[in-house]
């Protein structure tokens, strides 16, 4: 079975996780989160 990368997955590959986490921390995006973090929700 072939494995294809979706367009959304290709766009996520362009976002460095370090920069994303820095922005989330600057706005306290994961402040009250217990299970579903911002990065998991994005991907």
PDB file of C-alpha atoms in Angstrom:
ATOM      1  CA  UNK A   1       0.000   0.000   0.000  1.00  0.00           C
ATOM      2  CA  UNK A   2       1.423   3.361  -0.998  1.00  0.00           C
ATOM      3  CA  UNK A   3       1.922   6.097   1.581  1.00  0.00           C
ATOM      4  CA  UNK A   4       1.178   9.623   0.335  1.00  0.00           C
ATOM      5  CA  UNK A   5       1.845  12.866   2.122  1.00  0.00           C
ATOM      6  CA  UNK A   6      -1.162  15.184   2.186  1.00  0.00           C
ATOM      7  CA  UNK A   7      -0.963  18.876   1.353  1.00  0.00           C
ATOM      8  CA  UNK A   8      -1.724  19.761   4.978  1.00  0.00           C
ATOM      9  CA  UNK A   9       1.091  17.506   6.158  1.00  0.00           C
ATOM     10  CA  UNK A  10       3.468  19.209   3.725  1.00  0.00           C
ATOM     11  CA  UNK A  11       2.459  22.612   5.118  1.00  0.00           C
ATOM     12  CA  UNK A  12       3.077  21.410   8.680  1.00  0.00           C
ATOM     13  CA  UNK A  13       6.563  20.316   7.672  1.00  0.00           C
ATOM     14  CA  UNK A  14       7.358  23.959   6.853  1.00  0.00           C
ATOM     15  CA  UNK A  15       6.588  25.134  10.403  1.00  0.00           C
ATOM     16  CA  UNK A  16       9.576  24.599  12.726  1.00  0.00           C
ATOM     17  CA  UNK A  17       8.362  23.138  15.995  1.00  0.00           C
ATOM     18  CA  UNK A  18      10.721  25.338  18.017  1.00  0.00           C
ATOM     19  CA  UNK A  19       9.154  28.527  16.648  1.00  0.00           C
ATOM     20  CA  UNK A  20       5.643  27.176  17.111  1.00  0.00           C
ATOM     21  CA  UNK A  21       6.339  26.269  20.749  1.00  0.00           C
ATOM     22  CA  UNK A  22       7.855  29.717  21.338  1.00  0.00           C
ATOM     23  CA  UNK A  23       4.693  31.414  20.050  1.00  0.00           C
ATOM     24  CA  UNK A  24       2.470  29.118  22.118  1.00  0.00           C
ATOM     25  CA  UNK A  25       4.497  29.903  25.234  1.00  0.00           C
ATOM     26  CA  UNK A  26       4.406  33.630  24.591  1.00  0.00           C
ATOM     27  CA  UNK A  27       0.583  33.587  24.527  1.00  0.00           C
ATOM     28  CA  UNK A  28       0.200  30.889  27.234  1.00  0.00           C
ATOM     29  CA  UNK A  29      -1.606  28.660  24.744  1.00  0.00           C
ATOM     30  CA  UNK A  30      -1.100  25.456  26.753  1.00  0.00           C
ATOM     31  CA  UNK A  31      -1.750  27.040  30.137  1.00  0.00           C
ATOM     32  CA  UNK A  32      -4.825  25.047  31.197  1.00  0.00           C
ATOM     33  CA  UNK A  33      -4.367  22.082  28.872  1.00  0.00           C
ATOM     34  CA  UNK A  34      -4.134  18.587  30.323  1.00  0.00           C
ATOM     35  CA  UNK A  35      -4.075  16.239  27.345  1.00  0.00           C
ATOM     36  CA  UNK A  36      -4.445  17.891  23.927  1.00  0.00           C
ATOM     37  CA  UNK A  37      -1.559  20.319  23.460  1.00  0.00           C
ATOM     38  CA  UNK A  38      -1.497  22.952  20.708  1.00  0.00           C
ATOM     39  CA  UNK A  39       1.012  21.039  18.585  1.00  0.00           C
ATOM     40  CA  UNK A  40      -1.111  17.870  18.710  1.00  0.00           C
ATOM     41  CA  UNK A  41      -4.212  19.830  17.835  1.00  0.00           C
ATOM     42  CA  UNK A  42      -2.451  21.433  14.875  1.00  0.00           C
ATOM     43  CA  UNK A  43      -1.219  18.124  13.502  1.00  0.00           C
TER      44      UNK A  43
END
